[in-house]
Short mmCIF file of C-alpha atoms in Angstrom, two decimals:
data_model
loop_
_atom_site.label_atom_id
_atom_site.label_comp_id
_atom_site.label_asym_id
_atom_site.label_seq_id
_atom_site.Cartn_x
_atom_site.Cartn_y
_atom_site.Cartn_z
CA UNK A 7 0.00 0.00 0.00
CA UNK A 8 2.80 2.37 0.97
CA UNK A 9 4.70 1.36 -2.19
CA UNK A 10 1.66 2.30 -4.29
CA UNK A 11 1.22 5.65 -2.50
CA UNK A 12 4.89 6.58 -2.92
CA UNK A 13 4.88 5.47 -6.57
CA UNK A 14 1.77 7.56 -7.15
CA UNK A 15 3.40 10.56 -5.41
CA UNK A 16 6.38 10.49 -7.79
CA UNK A 17 4.16 10.01 -10.86
CA UNK A 18 1.73 12.78 -9.78
CA UNK A 19 4.57 15.20 -9.06
CA UNK A 20 6.44 14.55 -12.34
CA UNK A 21 3.30 14.87 -14.48
CA UNK A 22 2.19 18.02 -12.64
CA UNK A 23 5.59 19.65 -13.14
CA UNK A 24 5.59 18.65 -16.83
CA UNK A 25 2.08 20.05 -17.33
CA UNK A 26 3.14 23.35 -15.77
CA UNK A 27 6.48 23.78 -17.51
CA UNK A 28 5.31 22.44 -20.93
CA UNK A 29 8.26 23.84 -22.89
CA UNK A 30 10.27 20.60 -22.84
CA UNK A 31 7.38 18.46 -24.05
CA UNK A 32 6.49 20.87 -26.84
CA UNK A 33 10.15 20.83 -27.90
CA UNK A 34 10.15 17.02 -27.90
CA UNK A 35 7.12 16.84 -30.19
CA UNK A 36 8.66 19.41 -32.49
CA UNK A 37 11.97 17.50 -32.54
CA UNK A 38 10.29 14.14 -33.25
CA UNK A 39 8.27 15.63 -36.11
CA UNK A 40 11.42 17.22 -37.49
CA UNK A 41 13.24 13.87 -37.44
CA UNK A 42 10.38 12.25 -39.39
CA UNK A 43 10.40 15.12 -41.91
CA UNK A 44 14.16 14.71 -42.40
CA UNK A 45 13.75 10.98 -43.04
CA UNK A 46 10.95 11.77 -45.47
CA UNK A 47 13.13 14.28 -47.35
CA UNK A 48 16.14 11.93 -47.35
CA UNK A 49 14.23 9.00 -48.81
CA UNK A 50 12.16 11.05 -51.23
CA UNK A 51 8.68 10.40 -52.62
CA UNK A 52 9.24 6.66 -53.23
CA UNK A 53 6.11 5.29 -51.52
CA UNK A 54 7.21 1.65 -51.57
CA UNK A 55 10.56 2.42 -49.85
CA UNK A 56 8.88 4.67 -47.29
CA UNK A 57 6.36 1.97 -46.39
CA UNK A 58 9.07 -0.72 -46.19
CA UNK A 59 11.26 1.39 -43.88
CA UNK A 60 8.38 3.13 -42.08
CA UNK A 61 8.30 1.17 -38.82
CA UNK A 62 12.10 1.40 -38.45
CA UNK A 63 12.08 5.16 -39.05
CA UNK A 64 9.21 5.61 -36.58
CA UNK A 65 11.14 3.76 -33.85
CA UNK A 66 14.31 5.74 -34.58
CA UNK A 67 12.33 8.96 -34.12
CA UNK A 68 10.87 7.59 -30.85
CA UNK A 69 14.35 6.53 -29.66
CA UNK A 70 15.97 9.92 -30.38
CA UNK A 71 13.15 11.90 -28.83
CA UNK A 72 12.72 9.50 -25.92
CA UNK A 73 16.37 10.06 -25.10
CA UNK A 74 15.58 13.73 -24.43
CA UNK A 75 12.82 12.68 -22.04
CA UNK A 76 14.95 10.05 -20.28
CA UNK A 77 17.82 12.50 -19.82
CA UNK A 78 15.48 14.69 -17.81
CA UNK A 79 14.18 11.88 -15.59
CA UNK A 80 16.12 12.92 -12.50
CA UNK A 81 16.63 16.58 -13.44
CA UNK A 82 13.70 17.76 -11.30
CA UNK A 83 15.29 16.04 -8.30
CA UNK A 84 18.61 17.79 -8.93
CA UNK A 85 16.87 21.16 -9.11
CA UNK A 86 14.88 20.35 -5.96
CA UNK A 87 18.04 19.74 -3.96
CA UNK A 88 19.36 16.34 -5.01
CA UNK A 89 18.22 12.76 -4.71
CA UNK A 90 19.12 12.70 -1.02
CA UNK A 91 15.84 14.47 -0.32
CA UNK A 92 13.95 11.51 -1.79
CA UNK A 93 16.24 8.98 -0.13
CA UNK A 94 15.49 10.49 3.27
CA UNK A 95 11.82 9.55 3.03
CA UNK A 96 11.25 6.22 4.77
CA UNK A 97 9.96 3.23 2.87
CA UNK A 98 10.64 1.21 -0.25
CA UNK A 99 13.08 3.09 -2.52
CA UNK A 100 11.91 0.99 -5.48
CA UNK A 101 8.87 3.26 -5.53
CA UNK A 102 11.17 6.01 -6.87
CA UNK A 103 12.06 3.80 -9.84
CA UNK A 104 8.46 2.71 -10.38
CA UNK A 105 7.17 6.29 -10.24
CA UNK A 106 9.83 7.54 -12.65
CA UNK A 107 9.24 4.57 -14.96
CA UNK A 108 5.49 5.23 -15.10
CA UNK A 109 6.11 8.94 -15.70
CA UNK A 110 8.49 8.20 -18.61
CA UNK A 111 6.07 5.60 -20.02
CA UNK A 112 3.23 8.16 -19.89
CA UNK A 113 5.32 10.92 -21.52
CA UNK A 114 6.39 8.57 -24.32
CA UNK A 115 2.82 7.40 -24.95
CA UNK A 116 1.61 11.00 -25.20
CA UNK A 117 4.51 11.77 -27.53
CA UNK A 118 3.59 8.78 -29.69
CA UNK A 119 -0.04 9.88 -29.81
CA UNK A 120 1.22 12.98 -31.65
CA UNK A 121 3.95 11.22 -33.59
CA UNK A 122 2.08 8.24 -35.07
CA UNK A 123 -0.43 10.34 -37.08
CA UNK A 124 2.48 12.37 -38.47
CA UNK A 125 4.28 9.13 -39.36
CA UNK A 126 1.14 7.74 -41.01
CA UNK A 127 1.03 10.76 -43.32
CA UNK A 128 4.75 11.24 -43.97
CA UNK A 129 5.88 7.60 -44.14
CA UNK A 130 2.75 6.25 -45.81
CA UNK A 131 2.05 3.81 -42.95
CA UNK A 132 -1.30 2.02 -42.90
CA UNK A 133 -1.84 0.71 -39.38
CA UNK A 134 -5.65 0.84 -39.38
CA UNK A 135 -6.31 -2.68 -40.71
CA UNK A 136 -4.40 -4.34 -37.85
CA UNK A 137 -4.68 -1.49 -35.37
CA UNK A 138 -5.00 -3.57 -32.12
CA UNK A 139 -1.78 -5.47 -32.99
CA UNK A 140 -0.07 -2.19 -33.97
CA UNK A 141 -1.16 -0.64 -30.65
CA UNK A 142 0.00 -3.67 -28.67
CA UNK A 143 3.44 -3.53 -30.27
CA UNK A 144 3.69 0.22 -29.56
CA UNK A 145 2.81 -0.42 -25.88
CA UNK A 146 5.26 -3.32 -25.47
CA UNK A 147 8.10 -1.49 -27.21
CA UNK A 148 7.50 1.73 -25.30
CA UNK A 149 7.33 -0.11 -21.99
CA UNK A 150 10.63 -1.90 -22.68
CA UNK A 151 12.24 1.40 -23.70
CA UNK A 152 10.97 3.07 -20.50
CA UNK A 153 12.04 0.18 -18.22
CA UNK A 154 15.65 0.15 -19.30
CA UNK A 155 15.84 3.88 -20.10
CA UNK A 156 14.70 4.89 -16.61
CA UNK A 157 17.20 2.51 -15.07
CA UNK A 158 20.12 3.81 -17.15
CA UNK A 159 19.05 7.40 -16.42
CA UNK A 160 19.41 6.63 -12.71
CA UNK A 161 22.81 5.01 -13.34
CA UNK A 162 24.19 8.01 -15.22
CA UNK A 163 22.60 10.79 -13.15
CA UNK A 164 25.81 11.54 -11.23
CA UNK A 165 28.10 11.49 -14.27
CA UNK A 166 29.42 14.79 -15.53
CA UNK A 167 28.99 13.74 -19.18
CA UNK A 168 25.62 12.07 -18.60
CA UNK A 169 24.05 13.52 -21.79
CA UNK A 170 26.74 11.66 -23.75
CA UNK A 171 26.94 8.56 -21.58
CA UNK A 172 23.21 7.84 -21.45
CA UNK A 173 22.76 7.11 -25.18
CA UNK A 174 26.14 5.36 -25.36
CA UNK A 175 25.12 2.91 -22.64
CA UNK A 176 21.43 2.73 -23.43
CA UNK A 177 21.27 2.09 -27.18
CA UNK A 178 23.20 -1.23 -27.10
CA UNK A 179 20.98 -2.44 -24.26
CA UNK A 180 17.88 -1.52 -26.26
CA UNK A 181 18.76 -3.65 -29.31
CA UNK A 182 16.34 -6.50 -28.40
CA UNK A 183 13.46 -4.01 -27.91
CA UNK A 184 14.02 -2.25 -31.22
CA UNK A 185 14.66 -5.53 -33.03
CA UNK A 186 11.40 -6.95 -31.69
CA UNK A 187 9.34 -3.80 -32.11
CA UNK A 188 10.54 -2.92 -35.64
CA UNK A 189 10.18 -6.46 -37.01
CA UNK A 190 6.83 -7.09 -35.35
CA UNK A 191 5.50 -3.74 -36.57
CA UNK A 192 6.76 -4.29 -40.12
CA UNK A 193 5.01 -7.68 -40.21
CA UNK A 194 1.82 -6.21 -38.70
CA UNK A 195 1.77 -3.43 -41.32
CA UNK A 196 2.30 -5.99 -44.09
CA UNK A 197 -0.56 -8.15 -42.78
CA UNK A 198 1.79 -10.89 -41.49
CA UNK A 199 1.26 -13.22 -44.49
CA UNK A 200 3.59 -15.97 -43.13
CA UNK A 201 2.40 -15.77 -39.49
CA UNK A 202 5.85 -14.94 -38.11
CA UNK A 203 4.81 -12.05 -35.87
CA UNK A 204 4.31 -14.22 -32.77
CA UNK A 205 8.03 -14.86 -32.26
CA UNK A 206 8.88 -11.13 -32.26
CA UNK A 207 6.05 -10.32 -29.87
CA UNK A 208 7.22 -13.08 -27.53
CA UNK A 209 10.73 -11.59 -27.65
CA UNK A 210 9.31 -8.17 -26.71
CA UNK A 211 7.26 -9.58 -23.83
CA UNK A 212 10.21 -11.63 -22.54
CA UNK A 213 12.51 -8.61 -22.68
CA UNK A 214 9.98 -6.41 -20.91
CA UNK A 215 9.34 -8.90 -18.10
CA UNK A 216 12.98 -9.89 -17.52
CA UNK A 217 14.36 -6.35 -17.52
CA UNK A 218 11.49 -5.02 -15.41
CA UNK A 219 12.19 -7.62 -12.71
CA UNK A 220 15.97 -7.10 -12.86
CA UNK A 221 15.77 -3.27 -12.81
CA UNK A 222 13.27 -3.19 -9.92
CA UNK A 223 15.42 -5.70 -8.05
CA UNK A 224 18.75 -3.85 -8.31
CA UNK A 225 17.55 -0.22 -8.27
CA UNK A 226 18.13 0.24 -4.48
CA UNK A 227 21.82 -0.61 -5.00
CA UNK A 228 22.10 2.07 -7.70
CA UNK A 229 20.49 4.69 -5.50
CA UNK A 230 22.63 4.11 -2.43
CA UNK A 231 26.01 5.78 -2.07
CA UNK B 1 39.98 8.00 19.88
CA UNK B 2 38.03 9.39 22.83
CA UNK B 3 34.53 8.68 24.08
CA UNK B 4 32.26 11.63 24.58
CA UNK B 5 28.92 11.81 26.35
CA UNK B 6 28.68 8.12 27.27
CA UNK B 7 25.24 7.25 28.64
CA UNK B 8 25.13 4.46 31.18
CA UNK B 9 21.49 3.38 30.93
CA UNK B 10 21.34 2.65 27.21
CA UNK B 11 19.19 5.68 26.41
CA UNK B 12 21.49 7.00 23.70
CA UNK B 13 19.74 8.29 20.60
CA UNK B 14 23.07 8.32 18.78
CA UNK B 15 26.13 6.23 19.59
CA UNK B 16 29.15 6.58 17.33
CA UNK B 17 32.41 4.66 17.78
CA UNK B 18 35.46 5.74 15.81
CA UNK B 19 33.49 6.95 12.80
CA UNK B 20 35.66 8.13 9.91
CA UNK B 21 34.50 9.18 6.48
CA UNK B 22 36.65 9.67 3.42
CA UNK B 23 35.28 11.81 0.57
CA UNK B 24 37.58 11.47 -2.43
CA UNK B 25 41.11 12.01 -1.12
CA UNK B 26 40.01 13.97 1.97
CA UNK B 27 39.11 12.59 5.36
CA UNK B 28 35.94 14.58 6.13
CA UNK B 29 35.59 12.86 9.52
CA UNK B 30 38.31 11.24 11.61
CA UNK B 31 37.53 8.80 14.42
CA UNK B 32 34.47 10.52 15.84
CA UNK B 33 33.10 8.88 18.98
CA UNK B 34 30.18 10.36 20.84
CA UNK B 35 26.83 9.60 22.39
CA UNK B 36 23.74 11.78 22.43
CA UNK B 37 21.06 11.16 25.04
CA UNK B 38 17.46 10.83 23.87
CA UNK B 39 15.33 13.93 24.26
CA UNK B 40 18.29 16.31 24.35
CA UNK B 41 19.74 18.74 21.88
CA UNK B 42 23.27 18.62 20.56
CA UNK B 43 24.70 21.54 18.63
CA UNK B 44 27.62 20.84 16.32
CA UNK B 45 29.71 23.92 15.68
CA UNK B 46 32.79 24.50 13.59
CA UNK B 47 34.01 26.51 10.63
CA UNK B 48 33.17 25.70 7.03
CA UNK B 49 34.68 22.35 6.04
CA UNK B 50 34.86 21.12 9.62
CA UNK B 51 32.73 18.05 8.81
CA UNK B 52 29.41 19.15 10.35
CA UNK B 53 27.26 18.27 7.32
CA UNK B 54 29.15 15.02 6.72
CA UNK B 55 28.54 13.98 10.34
CA UNK B 56 24.81 14.69 10.02
CA UNK B 57 24.66 12.79 6.70
CA UNK B 58 26.37 9.77 8.27
CA UNK B 59 23.88 9.81 11.15
CA UNK B 60 21.02 10.19 8.65
CA UNK B 61 22.37 7.06 6.82
CA UNK B 62 22.88 9.03 3.59
CA UNK B 63 26.63 8.35 3.76
CA UNK B 64 28.24 5.07 4.78
CA UNK B 65 31.12 5.49 7.20
CA UNK B 66 34.52 4.49 5.83
CA UNK B 67 35.48 3.15 9.26
CA UNK B 68 33.90 2.76 12.68
CA UNK B 69 30.45 1.69 13.79
CA UNK B 70 27.41 3.26 15.33
CA UNK B 71 23.78 3.07 16.31
CA UNK B 72 21.00 5.58 15.79
CA UNK B 73 17.79 5.19 17.81
CA UNK B 74 18.94 1.68 18.72
CA UNK B 75 19.44 0.59 15.10
CA UNK B 76 22.83 -0.08 13.49
CA UNK B 77 24.05 2.43 10.92
CA UNK B 78 23.99 1.02 7.36
CA UNK B 79 21.99 -2.17 8.08
CA UNK B 80 19.26 -0.31 9.93
CA UNK B 81 19.04 2.52 7.40
CA UNK B 82 15.36 2.13 6.55
CA UNK B 83 14.28 1.94 10.19
CA UNK B 84 16.42 4.97 11.05
CA UNK B 85 15.00 7.03 8.15
CA UNK B 86 11.50 6.08 9.28
CA UNK B 87 12.08 7.77 12.65
CA UNK B 88 14.41 10.61 11.74
CA UNK B 89 14.06 13.78 9.67
CA UNK B 90 16.84 15.81 8.08
CA UNK B 91 16.63 19.47 7.18
CA UNK B 92 19.48 19.87 4.72
CA UNK B 93 21.01 23.18 3.71
CA UNK B 94 19.23 23.19 0.34
CA UNK B 95 16.06 21.46 1.48
CA UNK B 96 14.01 19.40 -0.97
CA UNK B 97 11.34 21.51 -2.65
CA UNK B 98 9.92 21.54 -6.17
CA UNK B 99 9.81 25.04 -7.65
CA UNK B 100 6.86 24.32 -9.93
CA UNK B 101 4.64 22.93 -7.17
CA UNK B 102 2.77 25.14 -4.72
CA UNK B 103 3.59 25.14 -1.01
CA UNK B 104 0.55 22.93 -0.31
CA UNK B 105 1.50 20.50 -3.07
CA UNK B 106 5.04 20.24 -1.71
CA UNK B 107 3.66 19.34 1.74
CA UNK B 108 1.24 16.82 0.19
CA UNK B 109 4.12 15.22 -1.73
CA UNK B 110 6.24 15.02 1.46
CA UNK B 111 3.37 13.35 3.34
CA UNK B 112 2.67 10.84 0.55
CA UNK B 113 6.35 9.96 0.28
CA UNK B 114 6.34 9.24 4.01
CA UNK B 115 3.36 6.94 3.42
CA UNK B 116 0.88 9.32 5.06
CA UNK B 117 -2.48 10.46 3.81
CA UNK B 118 -3.69 13.77 5.21
CA UNK B 119 -6.31 16.39 4.45
CA UNK B 120 -5.45 19.86 3.18
CA UNK B 121 -6.57 21.33 6.54
CA UNK B 122 -3.64 19.56 8.18
CA UNK B 123 -1.24 21.04 5.63
CA UNK B 124 -2.77 24.50 6.08
CA UNK B 125 -2.21 24.30 9.84
CA UNK B 126 1.43 23.31 9.18
CA UNK B 127 1.80 26.31 6.85
CA UNK B 128 0.36 28.54 9.58
CA UNK B 129 2.83 27.19 12.11
CA UNK B 130 5.77 28.13 9.85
CA UNK B 131 4.36 31.57 9.09
CA UNK B 132 3.19 30.83 5.54
CA UNK B 133 -0.57 30.62 6.09
CA UNK B 134 -1.43 32.84 3.13
CA UNK B 135 1.11 31.31 0.75
CA UNK B 136 -0.34 27.82 0.26
CA UNK B 137 -1.41 28.29 -3.35
CA UNK B 138 1.76 30.07 -4.47
CA UNK B 139 4.43 28.21 -6.38
CA UNK B 140 7.71 27.80 -4.53
CA UNK B 141 9.49 29.42 -7.49
CA UNK B 142 8.10 32.75 -6.25
CA UNK B 143 9.35 32.26 -2.66
CA UNK B 144 12.29 34.08 -1.08
CA UNK B 145 15.07 31.93 0.39
CA UNK B 146 13.72 32.58 3.91
CA UNK B 147 10.23 31.44 2.88
CA UNK B 148 11.71 28.32 1.29
CA UNK B 149 13.51 27.52 4.52
CA UNK B 150 10.24 27.90 6.44
CA UNK B 151 8.51 25.53 4.02
CA UNK B 152 11.30 22.96 4.38
CA UNK B 153 10.59 23.08 8.13
CA UNK B 154 6.95 22.49 7.21
CA UNK B 155 7.84 19.28 5.33
CA UNK B 156 9.45 17.98 8.55
CA UNK B 157 6.24 18.72 10.45
CA UNK B 158 4.20 16.41 8.20
CA UNK B 159 5.73 13.41 10.03
CA UNK B 160 6.00 12.26 13.65
CA UNK B 161 9.74 12.05 14.19
CA UNK B 162 11.84 10.78 17.09
CA UNK B 163 14.90 12.70 16.04
CA UNK B 164 15.48 15.80 13.92
CA UNK B 165 18.75 16.75 12.24
CA UNK B 166 19.03 20.41 11.25
CA UNK B 167 21.87 21.50 8.97
CA UNK B 168 22.40 25.28 9.07
CA UNK B 169 18.75 25.94 10.05
CA UNK B 170 19.36 29.65 10.63
CA UNK B 171 20.69 30.36 7.14
CA UNK B 172 18.55 32.85 5.16
CA UNK B 173 16.20 33.49 8.08
CA UNK B 174 15.26 36.86 9.55
CA UNK B 175 14.72 37.53 13.27
CA UNK B 176 11.23 35.97 13.24
CA UNK B 177 12.54 32.94 11.40
CA UNK B 178 15.35 32.46 13.91
CA UNK B 179 12.83 32.63 16.77
CA UNK B 180 10.69 30.11 14.90
CA UNK B 181 13.62 27.65 14.71
CA UNK B 182 14.37 28.10 18.42
CA UNK B 183 10.67 27.58 19.17
CA UNK B 184 10.57 24.32 17.22
CA UNK B 185 13.75 23.05 18.90
CA UNK B 186 12.25 23.79 22.35
CA UNK B 187 8.96 22.16 21.37
CA UNK B 188 10.66 19.03 20.02
CA UNK B 189 12.76 18.71 23.18
CA UNK B 190 9.67 19.09 25.38
CA UNK B 191 8.05 16.31 23.36
CA UNK B 192 11.04 14.08 24.12
CA UNK B 193 12.59 14.24 20.66
CA UNK B 194 16.30 14.44 20.05
CA UNK B 195 17.61 17.40 18.07
CA UNK B 196 21.01 17.62 16.40
CA UNK B 197 21.79 21.02 14.95
CA UNK B 198 24.86 21.90 12.90
CA UNK B 199 25.79 25.51 12.26
CA UNK B 200 28.69 27.88 11.83
CA UNK B 201 26.56 30.57 13.57
CA UNK B 202 27.89 29.55 16.93
CA UNK B 203 26.52 32.38 19.07
CA UNK B 204 22.96 31.67 17.92
CA UNK B 205 23.06 27.91 18.19
CA UNK B 206 24.57 27.48 21.62
CA UNK B 207 21.41 28.98 23.18
CA UNK B 208 19.44 25.94 22.01
CA UNK B 209 21.99 23.36 23.16
CA UNK B 210 22.11 20.86 26.01
CA UNK B 211 25.51 19.76 24.77
CA UNK B 212 27.91 21.19 22.21
CA UNK B 213 30.38 19.46 19.91
CA UNK B 214 33.19 21.47 18.37
CA UNK B 215 34.52 20.05 15.12
CA UNK B 216 37.56 21.16 13.20
CA UNK B 217 39.07 19.53 10.09
CA UNK B 218 36.92 16.45 10.68
CA UNK B 219 38.14 15.94 14.25
CA UNK B 220 36.13 16.27 17.42
CA UNK B 221 37.86 19.00 19.44
CA UNK B 222 35.45 19.24 22.36
CA UNK B 223 32.20 17.80 23.71
CA UNK B 224 30.77 19.76 26.62
CA UNK B 225 27.90 21.76 28.07
CA UNK B 226 27.45 25.23 26.54
CA UNK B 227 28.57 26.86 29.80
CA UNK B 228 31.86 24.95 29.64
CA UNK B 229 32.77 26.29 26.20
CA UNK B 230 35.94 28.26 25.90
CA UNK B 231 35.42 31.60 24.10
CA UNK B 232 37.95 30.30 21.57
CA UNK B 233 35.59 27.36 20.87
CA UNK B 234 32.97 29.85 19.82
CA UNK B 235 35.44 31.11 17.27
CA UNK B 236 37.55 28.11 16.24
CA UNK B 237 38.20 29.55 12.82
CA UNK B 238 39.93 32.50 14.36
CA UNK B 239 37.92 34.89 12.24
CA UNK B 240 36.60 36.80 15.19
CA UNK B 241 33.10 35.78 14.33
CA UNK B 242 33.11 37.89 11.18
CA UNK B 243 31.76 34.95 9.22
CA UNK B 244 28.53 35.30 11.14
#
């Protein structure tokens, strides 16, 4: 019960601060749209190529923009006086990770709600026929990205070059998520004629579950001195 | 290594034995041994860099000692960290406030993080007790440093604590604020709580003390009653009190 209340407190506080400051989220949406436009310009008006590469380009845009969000995960704590203030509250410190994870997951989902329609237009994606599968893949991929991204953000928060170190450490660890999400989404968009989508979705689910358990388990060690 | 303030009946709120702490290449604390009786106030004085904040952070379990052992409220340092944090509050120099939340929202967040649910009336009464009754809906970003300090005190009042650690509580406060701090220290002592207060404003702090510790360069120079202090102890930096 206390874990849930503390997790809710972190989530409530982070969303409230984001709603009030706004500028960073607006910038993220602008940046993500810009990335998609650049891909569109680079590839040109070849509809077949755009459709074939569409899911990969969409996930690259999510990864780049998500990195901006993840980099700011613990920034509000630094401004507020450092993580020690949170550590001094009694109770399960894993709630800090869970609250931050849910906040990042929410921010990324809102970002994607803006980004996917843009991608549909620019990259000629057609997700509507298999929309529930498309949505499921988005949720699984975003959750995996948030799980490991929040954890690495906590690992790099004390580093002087954290803006550089976070993507350097995070992208290799995210390979299974992107591999699963891009392949599953490509198959879903193509109608999965050979029925191979199940394997990629199982990979995504396995990655999400394993890394969620591991990150929750070892987070207290990361937070302590 | 010397023992200071040994209690014979096991009522120590804090018991440290040969605590040392290394930060990078510097020994911030060297072989500190002392005991603080429950329900009393200990003021830690010393110039900047003496190790006052480090000592409080070790007692608050935010820093692990590099050497030595200790107990806080009957629980071992390090292994008993969660139990200690449950019963102890720390007012750090910077405090922990979110600029884009209002004063009321900051108090609500502090209560939730401590696992407590409370109504807004409770938070409003806390704001009144720290002199911010009309500021509840204002964002902390608009507060002066003195008002922020008052609100940090408010976050401590959301919980029932057995021991309170105050790091430079007088910083940024005006005359009313200083009286407010003294009032809280008296109130906490009357309620049987232990108060540890670290400051370089020696003249102010000693008034609130049952015992005083003088630190310099991480070493414990003296542990005594305020009346037993040497005038030089009140000015160990040799700056004639100009720093105050």
